[in-house]
């Protein structure tokens, strides 16, 4: 299977390909000098398939965790690349999930005012969602994703081989983002993935179809609004609630799993506050629950949740900026006051999880 498309960006078009056969090593055939940035776990699991990559004369192996995605650590990565005499015209070859993507994107954007980078996403979340959209998100001073910019790769190659070794939680995390984009697309798109949900496995061609669908749906948002000032905001559906769920659980719930719980909660709160009659909640709940049920018993402190959602970077003077269904399967950004009614709806939802 080989499928490809172009994404339009302020830096020019970039190509995205799904290709079972293409190894990251194929880039070494040209004249360009590459500097590899790779996830340590991927380097270990795929050491045979990536032999040539790991023998390259410049390889930066990084453990994928939030602590390694800080601005301070990016200084070290820049230093290491300069030690390897990185020059304008060289390229970064990035292999890993969202953490490695954020580091590679950010470092590529600041080195010599920007060098090209090729990306091989290795998690489902990165393959189906984060690999397009240009954003880099770097942590600073204990605040997640507070530094960054927009700097798309030159090329993205999606090799489904990588998905076979992911833990179940990582698969569910990627599925959370796929469920989100399908829900935003409309009721019938959501019904399709709901009907296929149980049959989705890391090695199946069905998952590949949904990866491609997810990217194609996301493409229209980012092409229309790359810098996230309007329509792209809708991709934050499930995210304000989801980020507060992540932080109040002490990051025990993977991002995309928290997003699926956050969508469920957004649908619930919307119905409770009378924006919608509860139809979206009823239609989506069973599938969303399937996706986050492995984390439903993780303790989420309601006070921490409410303070977390209150400090979301998308809030303004007008209130909490959340994406919710507003009737007729339509999603909109609404500014909600964190008043008693809102707090009750959230607490009620969180207590319902324990049943
Ligand atoms: N910039 C963006 O647009 C954007 C969007 C979404 C998320 N993110 C960021 O991405 C990060 C999350 O990324 P993620 O969910 O892709 O996971 P990740 O990069 O944190 O990796 C998750 C785990 O899977 C392992 N792993 C990676 N590939 C593997 C493979 N093929 N087989 C086995 N294990 C593998 C990693 O070593 C790690 O232990 C967060 O920091 C988040 O903020 C960024
Ligand atoms: Zn997300």
Tab-separated table of C-alpha atoms and ligand atoms in Angstrom:
chain	number	residue	atom	x	y	z
A	1	UNK	CA	0.000	0.000	0.000
A	2	UNK	CA	1.366	3.391	-0.873
A	3	UNK	CA	-0.779	6.436	-0.461
A	4	UNK	CA	0.302	10.013	-0.511
A	5	UNK	CA	-0.914	13.586	-0.430
A	6	UNK	CA	0.426	17.116	-0.094
A	7	UNK	CA	-0.203	19.512	2.783
A	8	UNK	CA	-0.177	23.230	1.950
A	9	UNK	CA	1.826	25.299	4.411
A	10	UNK	CA	3.271	28.797	4.751
A	11	UNK	CA	6.684	27.208	4.051
A	12	UNK	CA	5.476	25.520	0.880
A	13	UNK	CA	3.844	22.137	0.346
A	14	UNK	CA	5.081	19.062	2.138
A	15	UNK	CA	4.469	15.472	1.196
A	16	UNK	CA	2.938	12.818	3.446
A	17	UNK	CA	3.216	9.171	2.459
A	18	UNK	CA	1.981	5.911	3.927
A	19	UNK	CA	4.537	3.344	2.908
A	20	UNK	CA	5.124	-0.113	4.368
A	21	UNK	CA	8.373	-0.592	2.525
A	22	UNK	CA	10.145	2.662	2.986
A	23	UNK	CA	12.726	2.609	5.730
A	24	UNK	CA	14.072	5.905	7.121
A	25	UNK	CA	17.458	4.734	5.827
A	26	UNK	CA	16.443	5.350	2.237
A	27	UNK	CA	17.177	9.065	2.757
A	28	UNK	CA	20.896	8.296	2.992
A	29	UNK	CA	21.013	7.504	-0.737
A	30	UNK	CA	21.102	11.148	-1.747
A	31	UNK	CA	23.871	13.713	-1.366
A	32	UNK	CA	22.390	15.452	1.685
A	33	UNK	CA	24.065	14.935	5.063
A	34	UNK	CA	21.591	13.830	7.748
A	35	UNK	CA	21.680	14.136	11.542
A	36	UNK	CA	19.460	11.544	13.210
A	37	UNK	CA	17.231	12.286	16.217
A	38	UNK	CA	15.627	9.059	17.384
A	39	UNK	CA	13.512	7.690	20.273
A	40	UNK	CA	15.689	5.401	22.443
A	41	UNK	CA	13.019	2.708	22.657
A	42	UNK	CA	12.531	2.680	18.885
A	43	UNK	CA	16.315	2.534	18.383
A	44	UNK	CA	16.419	-0.510	20.658
A	45	UNK	CA	13.391	-2.402	19.287
A	46	UNK	CA	14.215	-1.713	15.626
A	47	UNK	CA	18.011	-1.935	15.856
A	48	UNK	CA	18.176	-4.514	13.030
A	49	UNK	CA	15.840	-2.657	10.659
A	50	UNK	CA	17.560	0.662	11.471
A	51	UNK	CA	21.170	-0.595	11.467
A	52	UNK	CA	22.406	1.902	8.903
A	53	UNK	CA	20.551	4.766	10.594
A	54	UNK	CA	22.135	4.016	13.949
A	55	UNK	CA	25.578	3.748	12.337
A	56	UNK	CA	25.240	7.233	10.850
A	57	UNK	CA	27.995	9.589	12.012
A	58	UNK	CA	25.578	11.897	13.849
A	59	UNK	CA	22.905	10.220	15.986
A	60	UNK	CA	21.111	11.750	18.947
A	61	UNK	CA	19.234	9.087	20.933
A	62	UNK	CA	16.610	10.548	23.277
A	63	UNK	CA	14.257	8.895	25.743
A	64	UNK	CA	10.694	9.997	25.002
A	65	UNK	CA	9.517	11.671	28.174
A	66	UNK	CA	8.251	15.139	29.082
A	67	UNK	CA	11.416	15.886	31.078
A	68	UNK	CA	13.507	15.566	27.912
A	69	UNK	CA	11.208	17.950	26.013
A	70	UNK	CA	12.222	21.048	27.952
A	71	UNK	CA	13.728	24.251	26.610
A	72	UNK	CA	16.837	23.611	28.754
A	73	UNK	CA	17.378	20.236	27.112
A	74	UNK	CA	16.928	21.709	23.643
A	75	UNK	CA	20.039	23.790	24.357
A	76	UNK	CA	21.956	20.522	24.865
A	77	UNK	CA	20.574	19.074	21.636
A	78	UNK	CA	21.675	22.165	19.718
A	79	UNK	CA	25.133	21.891	21.333
A	80	UNK	CA	25.427	18.219	20.351
A	81	UNK	CA	24.413	18.921	16.749
A	82	UNK	CA	26.949	21.737	16.534
A	83	UNK	CA	29.624	19.380	17.891
A	84	UNK	CA	28.713	17.124	14.967
A	85	UNK	CA	29.305	20.140	12.735
A	86	UNK	CA	25.772	20.521	11.497
A	87	UNK	CA	25.715	22.988	8.586
A	88	UNK	CA	23.140	24.842	6.563
A	89	UNK	CA	21.957	22.418	3.893
A	90	UNK	CA	22.199	19.404	6.249
A	91	UNK	CA	18.955	17.850	7.453
A	92	UNK	CA	17.463	16.309	10.557
A	93	UNK	CA	16.079	12.790	10.223
A	94	UNK	CA	13.545	12.430	13.036
A	95	UNK	CA	12.224	9.005	14.120
A	96	UNK	CA	9.822	8.677	17.050
A	97	UNK	CA	6.502	9.766	18.554
A	98	UNK	CA	5.227	13.200	19.548
A	99	UNK	CA	8.039	13.910	22.007
A	100	UNK	CA	10.759	13.328	19.405
A	101	UNK	CA	8.672	15.250	16.844
A	102	UNK	CA	8.389	18.303	19.111
A	103	UNK	CA	12.132	18.291	19.837
A	104	UNK	CA	13.101	17.789	16.176
A	105	UNK	CA	10.659	20.424	14.957
A	106	UNK	CA	11.792	23.014	17.476
A	107	UNK	CA	15.531	22.395	17.094
A	108	UNK	CA	15.254	22.383	13.272
A	109	UNK	CA	13.361	25.686	13.380
A	110	UNK	CA	16.040	27.538	15.356
A	111	UNK	CA	19.268	26.081	13.962
A	112	UNK	CA	20.690	28.508	11.410
A	113	UNK	CA	17.228	30.116	11.326
A	114	UNK	CA	15.749	26.891	10.095
A	115	UNK	CA	17.012	23.689	8.526
A	116	UNK	CA	14.943	21.038	6.804
A	117	UNK	CA	13.734	17.943	8.620
A	118	UNK	CA	12.236	14.613	7.542
A	119	UNK	CA	9.880	12.893	9.931
A	120	UNK	CA	9.073	9.184	10.481
A	121	UNK	CA	6.341	9.070	13.146
A	122	UNK	CA	6.356	5.850	15.192
A	123	UNK	CA	3.314	6.167	17.482
A	124	UNK	CA	-0.310	6.024	16.374
A	125	UNK	CA	-0.903	9.502	17.801
A	126	UNK	CA	1.933	10.924	15.718
A	127	UNK	CA	0.986	8.972	12.565
A	128	UNK	CA	-2.719	9.809	12.656
A	129	UNK	CA	-2.581	13.299	14.070
A	130	UNK	CA	0.476	15.254	15.201
A	131	UNK	CA	2.767	14.584	12.187
A	132	UNK	CA	0.928	17.265	10.203
A	133	UNK	CA	0.090	20.734	11.434
A	134	UNK	CA	3.543	22.323	11.871
A	135	UNK	CA	3.405	22.904	15.621
A	136	UNK	CA	6.254	22.404	18.063
A	137	UNK	CA	5.472	22.281	21.782
A	138	UNK	CA	8.266	22.493	24.328
A	139	UNK	CA	8.016	22.510	28.135
A	140	UNK	CA	9.453	25.245	30.333
A	141	UNK	CA	9.438	25.975	34.062
A	142	UNK	CA	7.134	23.052	34.783
A	143	UNK	CA	4.572	24.288	32.248
A	144	UNK	CA	3.768	21.816	29.486
A	145	UNK	CA	3.934	22.916	25.836
A	146	UNK	CA	4.424	26.605	26.653
A	147	UNK	CA	7.221	27.356	24.134
A	148	UNK	CA	7.133	26.616	20.425
A	149	UNK	CA	6.321	27.666	16.926
A	150	UNK	CA	5.156	26.534	13.498
A	151	UNK	CA	7.718	24.720	11.377
A	152	UNK	CA	6.549	21.833	9.180
A	153	UNK	CA	8.834	18.996	8.065
A	154	UNK	CA	9.934	18.657	4.448
A	155	UNK	CA	8.472	15.189	4.257
A	156	UNK	CA	6.532	12.768	6.466
A	157	UNK	CA	6.690	9.019	5.874
A	158	UNK	CA	4.283	6.789	7.765
A	159	UNK	CA	5.406	3.198	8.103
A	160	UNK	CA	2.752	0.991	9.742
A	161	UNK	CA	5.465	-1.462	10.845
A	162	UNK	CA	6.191	0.745	13.848
A	163	UNK	CA	2.674	0.391	15.274
A	164	UNK	CA	3.018	-3.322	15.982
A	165	UNK	CA	5.229	-2.787	19.008
A	166	UNK	CA	3.190	-0.080	20.748
A	167	UNK	CA	1.673	-0.703	24.168
A	168	UNK	CA	-2.128	-0.837	24.291
A	169	UNK	CA	-2.274	2.544	26.068
A	170	UNK	CA	-0.407	4.158	23.155
A	171	UNK	CA	-2.827	2.636	20.634
A	172	UNK	CA	-5.809	3.946	22.617
A	173	UNK	CA	-4.125	7.317	22.832
A	174	UNK	CA	-3.874	7.557	19.037
A	175	UNK	CA	-7.429	6.254	18.647
A	176	UNK	CA	-8.603	9.074	20.934
A	177	UNK	CA	-7.442	11.674	18.395
A	178	UNK	CA	-8.944	9.689	15.486
A	179	UNK	CA	-12.291	9.507	17.329
A	180	UNK	CA	-12.099	13.258	17.877
A	181	UNK	CA	-11.622	14.171	14.222
A	182	UNK	CA	-14.348	11.727	13.134
A	183	UNK	CA	-16.780	13.204	15.686
A	184	UNK	CA	-16.048	16.722	14.440
A	185	UNK	CA	-16.697	15.579	10.879
A	186	UNK	CA	-20.261	14.585	11.675
A	187	UNK	CA	-22.595	11.970	12.979
A	188	UNK	CA	-22.237	9.550	10.097
A	189	UNK	CA	-18.414	9.670	10.203
A	190	UNK	CA	-18.523	8.976	13.924
A	191	UNK	CA	-20.966	6.106	13.415
A	192	UNK	CA	-18.552	4.543	10.925
A	193	UNK	CA	-15.617	4.500	13.324
A	194	UNK	CA	-17.873	3.433	16.210
A	195	UNK	CA	-18.966	0.419	14.155
A	196	UNK	CA	-15.350	-0.495	13.321
A	197	UNK	CA	-13.824	0.402	16.680
A	198	UNK	CA	-13.507	-3.121	18.090
A	199	UNK	CA	-11.948	-4.425	14.882
A	200	UNK	CA	-9.157	-1.839	14.887
A	201	UNK	CA	-5.807	-3.436	15.620
A	202	UNK	CA	-2.255	-2.197	15.230
A	203	UNK	CA	-1.490	-4.566	12.386
A	204	UNK	CA	-4.725	-4.267	10.456
A	205	UNK	CA	-5.315	-2.475	7.168
A	206	UNK	CA	-8.493	-1.019	8.701
A	207	UNK	CA	-6.399	1.085	11.075
A	208	UNK	CA	-4.343	2.315	8.138
A	209	UNK	CA	-7.522	3.489	6.447
A	210	UNK	CA	-8.489	5.442	9.553
A	211	UNK	CA	-4.986	6.952	9.821
A	212	UNK	CA	-5.319	8.229	6.273
A	213	UNK	CA	-8.864	9.465	6.907
A	214	UNK	CA	-7.789	11.238	10.093
A	215	UNK	CA	-4.913	13.007	8.313
A	216	UNK	CA	-7.102	13.995	5.394
A	217	UNK	CA	-9.721	15.467	7.706
A	218	UNK	CA	-7.085	17.305	9.773
A	219	UNK	CA	-5.479	18.620	6.585
A	220	UNK	CA	-8.510	20.744	5.735
A	221	UNK	CA	-8.416	22.501	9.141
A	222	UNK	CA	-4.675	23.237	9.100
A	223	UNK	CA	-4.631	24.342	5.479
A	224	UNK	CA	-7.451	26.787	6.154
A	225	UNK	CA	-5.972	28.045	9.427
A	226	UNK	CA	-2.368	26.915	9.953
A	227	UNK	CA	-1.756	29.440	12.750
A	228	UNK	CA	-4.787	28.377	14.768
A	229	UNK	CA	-6.694	31.640	14.906
A	230	UNK	CA	-10.113	30.343	13.896
A	231	UNK	CA	-11.365	27.104	12.417
A	232	UNK	CA	-8.389	25.061	13.653
A	233	UNK	CA	-9.514	25.832	17.237
A	234	UNK	CA	-12.167	23.148	16.734
A	235	UNK	CA	-9.411	20.516	16.849
A	236	UNK	CA	-9.222	21.369	20.555
A	237	UNK	CA	-12.476	19.469	21.091
A	238	UNK	CA	-11.890	17.273	24.150
A	239	UNK	CA	-8.610	19.057	24.873
A	240	UNK	CA	-9.454	21.683	27.539
A	241	UNK	CA	-11.215	18.995	29.555
A	242	UNK	CA	-8.558	16.465	28.503
A	243	UNK	CA	-5.572	18.579	29.597
A	244	UNK	CA	-7.184	19.155	32.994
A	245	UNK	CA	-7.812	15.391	33.258
A	246	UNK	CA	-4.165	14.698	32.380
A	247	UNK	CA	-2.760	17.151	34.903
A	248	UNK	CA	-5.169	16.300	37.744
A	249	UNK	CA	-4.346	12.603	37.308
A	250	UNK	CA	-0.638	13.392	37.652
A	251	UNK	CA	-0.186	12.543	33.938
A	252	UNK	CA	-1.145	8.924	34.631
A	253	UNK	CA	-3.544	9.025	31.648
A	254	UNK	CA	-2.001	9.199	28.143
A	255	UNK	CA	-2.871	12.326	26.134
A	256	UNK	CA	-5.242	10.846	23.550
A	257	UNK	CA	-6.990	8.685	26.151
A	258	UNK	CA	-7.593	11.831	28.234
A	259	UNK	CA	-8.882	13.534	25.065
A	260	UNK	CA	-11.489	10.790	24.559
A	261	UNK	CA	-12.576	11.194	28.190
A	262	UNK	CA	-12.510	14.978	27.670
A	263	UNK	CA	-14.841	14.678	24.655
A	264	UNK	CA	-17.261	12.605	26.711
A	265	UNK	CA	-17.100	15.204	29.465
A	266	UNK	CA	-17.558	18.127	27.037
A	267	UNK	CA	-20.663	16.391	25.638
A	268	UNK	CA	-21.982	15.798	29.163
A	269	UNK	CA	-21.368	19.347	30.352
A	270	UNK	CA	-22.915	20.789	27.195
A	271	UNK	CA	-26.103	18.823	27.790
A	272	UNK	CA	-26.143	19.689	31.494
A	273	UNK	CA	-25.831	23.402	30.743
A	274	UNK	CA	-28.553	23.197	28.116
A	275	UNK	CA	-26.518	23.864	24.952
A	276	UNK	CA	-27.653	20.576	23.502
A	277	UNK	CA	-30.171	17.877	24.391
A	278	UNK	CA	-27.675	15.130	25.214
A	279	UNK	CA	-27.932	13.392	21.852
A	280	UNK	CA	-24.201	13.735	21.108
A	281	UNK	CA	-23.351	12.378	24.555
A	282	UNK	CA	-25.705	9.427	24.082
A	283	UNK	CA	-24.393	8.619	20.601
A	284	UNK	CA	-20.702	8.842	21.479
A	285	UNK	CA	-20.536	7.612	25.039
A	286	UNK	CA	-20.213	3.842	24.507
A	287	UNK	CA	-17.332	4.145	22.019
A	288	UNK	CA	-15.524	6.855	23.963
A	289	UNK	CA	-15.916	4.787	27.124
A	290	UNK	CA	-14.388	1.780	25.346
A	291	UNK	CA	-11.386	3.968	24.533
A	292	UNK	CA	-10.756	5.347	28.022
A	293	UNK	CA	-12.077	2.573	30.242
A	294	UNK	CA	-8.559	1.335	31.018
A	295	UNK	CA	-8.030	4.676	32.817
A	296	UNK	CA	-11.473	5.169	34.352
A	297	UNK	CA	-10.282	4.153	37.818
A	298	UNK	CA	-7.307	6.500	37.854
A	299	UNK	CA	-7.978	9.001	40.641
A	300	UNK	CA	-8.907	12.467	39.327
A	301	UNK	CA	-9.274	15.026	42.092
A	302	UNK	CA	-12.252	17.349	41.198
A	303	UNK	CA	-10.613	20.390	42.846
A	304	UNK	CA	-7.416	19.868	40.890
A	305	UNK	CA	-9.475	19.287	37.758
A	306	UNK	CA	-11.341	22.581	38.183
A	307	UNK	CA	-8.188	24.543	38.895
A	308	UNK	CA	-6.551	22.828	35.874
A	309	UNK	CA	-9.346	23.748	33.454
A	310	UNK	CA	-9.376	27.262	34.942
A	311	UNK	CA	-5.721	27.789	34.017
A	312	UNK	CA	-5.917	26.447	30.449
A	313	UNK	CA	-3.975	28.640	28.016
A	314	UNK	CA	-7.051	28.943	25.776
A	315	UNK	CA	-9.043	30.830	28.439
A	316	UNK	CA	-9.627	34.588	28.281
A	317	UNK	CA	-11.380	37.307	30.251
A	318	UNK	CA	-14.631	35.992	28.808
A	319	UNK	CA	-14.248	32.648	30.563
A	320	UNK	CA	-13.123	29.129	29.708
A	321	UNK	CA	-12.752	28.651	25.951
A	322	UNK	CA	-14.109	25.181	25.284
A	323	UNK	CA	-15.312	23.341	22.197
A	324	UNK	CA	-18.695	21.746	22.841
A	325	UNK	CA	-21.603	20.360	20.822
A	326	UNK	CA	-24.325	22.971	20.484
A	327	UNK	CA	-27.153	21.021	18.889
A	328	UNK	CA	-27.667	19.368	15.531
A	329	UNK	CA	-24.234	17.730	15.746
A	330	UNK	CA	-22.479	21.052	15.461
A	331	UNK	CA	-19.396	21.978	17.468
A	332	UNK	CA	-18.523	25.506	18.508
A	333	UNK	CA	-16.146	27.373	20.726
A	334	UNK	CA	-18.066	28.687	23.740
A	335	UNK	CA	-16.853	30.862	26.578
A	336	UNK	CA	-18.147	29.285	29.772
A	337	UNK	CA	-18.070	30.909	33.180
A	338	UNK	CA	-16.620	28.525	35.770
A	339	UNK	CA	-19.726	29.056	37.932
A	340	UNK	CA	-21.610	26.657	40.223
A	341	UNK	CA	-23.561	25.037	37.397
A	342	UNK	CA	-20.353	24.336	35.460
A	343	UNK	CA	-18.576	23.006	38.524
A	344	UNK	CA	-21.513	20.755	39.420
A	345	UNK	CA	-21.687	19.308	35.916
A	346	UNK	CA	-17.936	18.507	35.998
A	347	UNK	CA	-18.007	17.005	39.485
A	348	UNK	CA	-21.070	14.942	38.616
A	349	UNK	CA	-19.273	13.563	35.565
A	350	UNK	CA	-16.099	12.708	37.487
A	351	UNK	CA	-18.135	10.981	40.204
A	352	UNK	CA	-19.999	9.020	37.556
A	353	UNK	CA	-16.683	7.530	36.399
A	354	UNK	CA	-16.258	5.778	39.706
A	355	UNK	CA	-19.533	3.855	39.328
B	1	LIG	N1	3.244	19.400	18.370
B	1	LIG	C1	2.094	18.796	18.214
B	1	LIG	O1	1.333	19.057	17.288
B	1	LIG	C2	1.685	17.744	19.178
B	1	LIG	C3	0.418	17.174	19.070
B	1	LIG	C4	0.057	16.172	19.956
B	1	LIG	C5	0.950	15.778	20.925
B	1	LIG	N2	2.170	16.378	21.033
B	1	LIG	C6	3.128	15.958	22.064
B	1	LIG	O2	3.506	14.626	21.795
B	1	LIG	C7	3.821	13.957	22.996
B	1	LIG	C8	3.105	12.622	23.018
B	1	LIG	O3	3.486	11.924	21.879
B	1	LIG	P1	3.094	10.407	21.608
B	1	LIG	O4	1.799	10.087	22.190
B	1	LIG	O5	3.327	10.209	20.161
B	1	LIG	O6	4.114	9.577	22.437
B	1	LIG	P2	5.633	9.668	22.921
B	1	LIG	O7	6.526	10.242	21.909
B	1	LIG	O8	5.594	10.263	24.288
B	1	LIG	O9	5.927	8.102	23.077
B	1	LIG	C9	5.135	7.299	23.937
B	1	LIG	C10	5.882	6.022	24.306
B	1	LIG	O10	5.914	5.135	23.195
B	1	LIG	C11	7.252	4.743	22.919
B	1	LIG	N3	7.324	4.435	21.490
B	1	LIG	C12	7.391	5.301	20.454
B	1	LIG	N4	7.325	4.638	19.287
B	1	LIG	C13	7.240	3.323	19.602
B	1	LIG	C14	7.124	2.131	18.830
B	1	LIG	N5	7.051	2.159	17.499
B	1	LIG	N6	7.057	0.949	19.483
B	1	LIG	C15	7.081	0.899	20.839
B	1	LIG	N7	7.163	1.989	21.618
B	1	LIG	C16	7.239	3.174	20.998
B	1	LIG	C17	8.088	5.879	23.408
B	1	LIG	O11	9.405	5.488	23.687
B	1	LIG	C18	7.328	6.279	24.676
B	1	LIG	O12	7.658	5.402	25.721
B	1	LIG	C19	3.434	14.897	24.107
B	1	LIG	O13	4.590	15.517	24.609
B	1	LIG	C20	2.546	15.923	23.433
B	1	LIG	O14	2.604	17.184	24.067
B	1	LIG	C21	2.548	17.339	20.172
B	2	LIG	ZN1	-4.169	16.167	21.115
